Coordinates of C-alpha atoms in Angstrom, one line a residue:
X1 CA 113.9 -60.3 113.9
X2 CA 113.7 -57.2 116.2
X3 CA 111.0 -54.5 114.8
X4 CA 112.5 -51.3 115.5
X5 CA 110.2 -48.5 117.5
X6 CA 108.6 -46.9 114.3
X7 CA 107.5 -50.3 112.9
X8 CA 106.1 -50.9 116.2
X9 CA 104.2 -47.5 116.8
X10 CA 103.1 -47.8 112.9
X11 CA 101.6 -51.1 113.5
X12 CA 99.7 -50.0 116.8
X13 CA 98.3 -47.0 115.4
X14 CA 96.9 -48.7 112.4
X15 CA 94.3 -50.1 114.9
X16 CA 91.1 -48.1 114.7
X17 CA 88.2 -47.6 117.2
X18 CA 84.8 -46.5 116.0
X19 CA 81.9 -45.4 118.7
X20 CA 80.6 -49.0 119.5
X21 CA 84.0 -49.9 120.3
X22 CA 84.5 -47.2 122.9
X23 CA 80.7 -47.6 124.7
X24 CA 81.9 -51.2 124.9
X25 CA 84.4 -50.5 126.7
X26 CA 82.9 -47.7 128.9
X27 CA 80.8 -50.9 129.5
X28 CA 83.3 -52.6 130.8
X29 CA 84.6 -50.2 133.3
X30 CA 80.8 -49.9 134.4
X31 CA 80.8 -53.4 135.4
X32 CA 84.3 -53.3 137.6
X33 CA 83.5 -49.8 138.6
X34 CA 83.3 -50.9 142.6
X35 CA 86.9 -52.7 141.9
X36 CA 88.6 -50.0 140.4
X37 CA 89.8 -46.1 141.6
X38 CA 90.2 -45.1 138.2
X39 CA 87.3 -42.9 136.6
X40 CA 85.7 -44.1 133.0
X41 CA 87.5 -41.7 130.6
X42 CA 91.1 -43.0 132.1
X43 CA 90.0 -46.7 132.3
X44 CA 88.9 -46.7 128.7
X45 CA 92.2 -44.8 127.7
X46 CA 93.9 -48.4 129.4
X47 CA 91.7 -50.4 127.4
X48 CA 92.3 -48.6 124.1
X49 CA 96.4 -49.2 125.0
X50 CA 95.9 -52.8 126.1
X51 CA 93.8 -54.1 123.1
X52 CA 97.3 -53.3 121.3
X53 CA 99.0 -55.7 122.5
X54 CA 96.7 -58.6 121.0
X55 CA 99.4 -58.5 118.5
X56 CA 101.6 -59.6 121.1
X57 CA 102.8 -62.9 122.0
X58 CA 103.1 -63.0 126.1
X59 CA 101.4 -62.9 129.6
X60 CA 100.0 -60.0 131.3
X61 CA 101.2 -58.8 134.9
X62 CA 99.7 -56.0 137.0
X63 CA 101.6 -54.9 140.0
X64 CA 99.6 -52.9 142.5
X65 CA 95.8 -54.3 141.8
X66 CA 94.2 -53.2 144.7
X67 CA 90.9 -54.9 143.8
X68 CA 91.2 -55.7 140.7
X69 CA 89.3 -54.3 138.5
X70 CA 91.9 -52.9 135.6
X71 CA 93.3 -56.3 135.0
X72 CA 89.9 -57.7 135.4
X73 CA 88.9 -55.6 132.3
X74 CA 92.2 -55.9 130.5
X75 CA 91.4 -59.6 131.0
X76 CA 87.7 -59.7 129.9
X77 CA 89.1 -57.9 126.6
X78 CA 91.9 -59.7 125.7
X79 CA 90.7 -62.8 126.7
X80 CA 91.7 -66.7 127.0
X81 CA 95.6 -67.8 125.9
X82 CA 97.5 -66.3 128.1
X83 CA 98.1 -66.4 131.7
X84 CA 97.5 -63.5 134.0
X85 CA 99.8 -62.8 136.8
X86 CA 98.3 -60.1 139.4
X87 CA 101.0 -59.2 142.4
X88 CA 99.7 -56.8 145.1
X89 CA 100.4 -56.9 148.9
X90 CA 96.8 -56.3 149.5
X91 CA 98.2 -54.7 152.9
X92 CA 97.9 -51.2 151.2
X93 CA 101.0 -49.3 150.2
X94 CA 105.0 -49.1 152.1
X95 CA 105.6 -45.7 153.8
X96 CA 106.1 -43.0 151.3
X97 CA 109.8 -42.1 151.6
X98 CA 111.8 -38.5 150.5
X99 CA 112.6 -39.4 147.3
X100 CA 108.8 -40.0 146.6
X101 CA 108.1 -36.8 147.0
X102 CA 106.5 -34.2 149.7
X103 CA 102.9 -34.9 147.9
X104 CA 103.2 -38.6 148.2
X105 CA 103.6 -38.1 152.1
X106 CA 101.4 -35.6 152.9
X107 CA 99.2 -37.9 151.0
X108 CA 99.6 -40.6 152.9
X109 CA 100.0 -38.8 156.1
X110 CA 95.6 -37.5 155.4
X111 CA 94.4 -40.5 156.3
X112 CA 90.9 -38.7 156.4
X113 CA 91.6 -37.6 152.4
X114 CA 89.0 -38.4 150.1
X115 CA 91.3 -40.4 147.8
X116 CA 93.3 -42.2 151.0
X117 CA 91.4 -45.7 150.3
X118 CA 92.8 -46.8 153.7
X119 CA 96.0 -46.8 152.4
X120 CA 95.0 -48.5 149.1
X121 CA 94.8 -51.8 150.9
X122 CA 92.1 -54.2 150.2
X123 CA 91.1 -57.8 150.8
X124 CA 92.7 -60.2 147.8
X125 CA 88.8 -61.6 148.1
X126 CA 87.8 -58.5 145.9
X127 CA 90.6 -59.3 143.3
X128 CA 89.4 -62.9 142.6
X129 CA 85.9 -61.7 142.4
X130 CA 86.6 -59.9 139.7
X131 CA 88.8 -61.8 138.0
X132 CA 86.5 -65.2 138.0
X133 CA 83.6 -63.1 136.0
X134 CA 86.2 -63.3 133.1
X135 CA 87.2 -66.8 133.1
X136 CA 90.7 -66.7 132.1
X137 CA 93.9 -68.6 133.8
X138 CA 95.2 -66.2 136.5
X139 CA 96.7 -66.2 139.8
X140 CA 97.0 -63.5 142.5
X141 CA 100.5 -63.2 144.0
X142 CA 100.1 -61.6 147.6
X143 CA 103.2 -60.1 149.2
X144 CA 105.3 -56.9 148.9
X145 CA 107.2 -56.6 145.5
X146 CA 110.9 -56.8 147.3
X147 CA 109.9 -60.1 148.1
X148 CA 107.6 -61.3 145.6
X149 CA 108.7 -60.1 142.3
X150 CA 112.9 -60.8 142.3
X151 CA 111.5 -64.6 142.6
X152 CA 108.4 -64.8 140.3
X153 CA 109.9 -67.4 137.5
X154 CA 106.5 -68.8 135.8
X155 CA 106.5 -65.9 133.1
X156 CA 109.4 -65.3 131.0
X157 CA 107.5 -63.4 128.0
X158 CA 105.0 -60.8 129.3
X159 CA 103.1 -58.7 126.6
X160 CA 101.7 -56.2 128.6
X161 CA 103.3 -54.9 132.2
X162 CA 101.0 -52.5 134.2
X163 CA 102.7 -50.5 136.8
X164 CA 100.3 -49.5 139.7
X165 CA 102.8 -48.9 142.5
X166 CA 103.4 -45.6 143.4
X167 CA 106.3 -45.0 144.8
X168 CA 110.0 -45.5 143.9
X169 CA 111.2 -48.6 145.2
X170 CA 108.3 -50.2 144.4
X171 CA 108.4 -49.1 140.6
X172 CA 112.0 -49.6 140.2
X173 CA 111.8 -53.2 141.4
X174 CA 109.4 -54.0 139.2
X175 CA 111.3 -52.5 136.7
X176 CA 114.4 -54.4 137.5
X177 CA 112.8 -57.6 137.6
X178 CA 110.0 -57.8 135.2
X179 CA 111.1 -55.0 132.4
X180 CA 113.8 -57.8 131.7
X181 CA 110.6 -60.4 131.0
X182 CA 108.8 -57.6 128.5
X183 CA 109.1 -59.1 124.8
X184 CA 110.3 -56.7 122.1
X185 CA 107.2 -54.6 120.9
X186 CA 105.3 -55.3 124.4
X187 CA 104.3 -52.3 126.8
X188 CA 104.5 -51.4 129.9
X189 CA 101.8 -48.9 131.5
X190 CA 103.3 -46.7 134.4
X191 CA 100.0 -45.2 135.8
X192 CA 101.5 -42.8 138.6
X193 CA 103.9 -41.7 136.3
X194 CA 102.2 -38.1 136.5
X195 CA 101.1 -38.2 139.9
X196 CA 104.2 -39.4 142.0
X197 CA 107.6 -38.2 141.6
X198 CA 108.9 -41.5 142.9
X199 CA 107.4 -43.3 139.8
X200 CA 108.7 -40.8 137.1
X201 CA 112.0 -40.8 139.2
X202 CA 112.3 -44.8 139.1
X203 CA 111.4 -44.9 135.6
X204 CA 114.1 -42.1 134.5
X205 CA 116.3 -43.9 136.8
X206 CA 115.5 -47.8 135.5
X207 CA 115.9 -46.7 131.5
X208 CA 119.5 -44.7 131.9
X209 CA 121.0 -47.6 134.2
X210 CA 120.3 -50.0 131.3
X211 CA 120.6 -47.3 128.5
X212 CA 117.7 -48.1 127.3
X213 CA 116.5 -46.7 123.8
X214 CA 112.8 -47.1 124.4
X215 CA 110.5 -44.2 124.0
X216 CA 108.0 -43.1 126.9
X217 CA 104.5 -42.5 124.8
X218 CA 101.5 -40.6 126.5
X219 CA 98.0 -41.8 125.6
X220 CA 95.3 -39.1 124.2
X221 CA 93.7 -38.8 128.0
X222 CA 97.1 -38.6 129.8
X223 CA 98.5 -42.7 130.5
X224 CA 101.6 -43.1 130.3
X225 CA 103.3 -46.2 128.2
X226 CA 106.7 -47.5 126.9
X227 CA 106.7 -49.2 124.2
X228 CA 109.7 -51.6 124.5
X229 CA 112.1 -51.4 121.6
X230 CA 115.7 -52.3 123.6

């Protein structure tokens, strides 16, 4: 039987954190701070909303990993049992188009910026690294989501899906293609939601086409999350 959305919120709030928990996690981040972008406070904020779903039955997919570091510490707390799926093109990220936003251009367009990462590309050699120090079944899908993700067929239950691609067309069709695969009561993490208009857009877009009733949540430090109720 379906839970509806205040069942499932009620249940996920009933999970507490006291201060050990948190410097654990801080921990954590420490240890895949060269494979990750995002800074402690944030990276424990994804930790806090991932341990959730250990009430979850499903797989965990990450698309846009760079090097791997937030599913790598997703991974080392959630642990063994389920598979990890981690899809990147590890050629950096498509050309930012209009509907992205003028930010998300001029962005891309700095390549001297301090936060340009060459593009956000990196070698899938930094992904493995960090996901063999956790020693869970994984496997890195390298190619651009319009042709990787419409064909991925070796997950049909997925208890947690992290978004991590910036830009419209690359949100929507993981949206499209994976949202489908997101068990009732599972979440889905949309980090650019509040940084490019082309994720908020695809997401706004994505929920009305399939009039979808699930809620958009935002964590205490500002990640945002659906909790998926449809």
């Amino acid at each position: 039987m379906k839970k509806n959305v205040t069942e499932i919120i009620r249940s996920y709030r009933r999970i507490k954190y006291d201060q050990k928990r948190l410097e654990q996690m801080a921990a954590i981040h420490r240890k895949n701070a060269a494979f990750t972008m995002i800074s402690e406070e944030l990276y424990v904020d994804n930790l806090l909303l991932a341990e959730k779903i250990k009430l979850v039955d499903g797989d965990i997919v990450e698309c846009g990993v760079w090097r791997g570091g937030m599913i790598a510490g997703i991974a080392e707390l959630i642990g063994k049992g389920r598979n990890y799926f981690l899809f990147d093109s590890f050629e950096g990220l498509p050309e930012a188009k209009e509907i992205d936003g003028k930010s998300a251009i001029a962005w891309q367009q700095n390549k001297e910026g301090e936060n340009y990462h060459d593009n956000c590309k990196a070698e899938m050699d930094f992904a493995i690294t960090a996901m063999e120090k956790t020693g869970v079944d994984y496997e890195c899908i390298k190619g651009w989501f319009d042709e990787t993700v419409p064909v991925f067929n070796k997950s049909n239950e997925i208890a947690l899906l992290r978004l991590d691609g910036d830009w419209y067309d690359s949100t929507m069709v993981c949206l499209k293609y994976l949202y489908p695969k997101v068990v009732n009561g599972g979440m889905i993490i949309l980090d650019d939601y509040y940084t490019w208009d082309g994720c908020s857009r695809a997401v706004h877009d994505y929920l009305s086409q399939i009039q979808s009733a699930s809620r958009i949540f935002t964590s205490e430090k500002i990640v945002c999350y659906i909790i998926k109720s449809d």
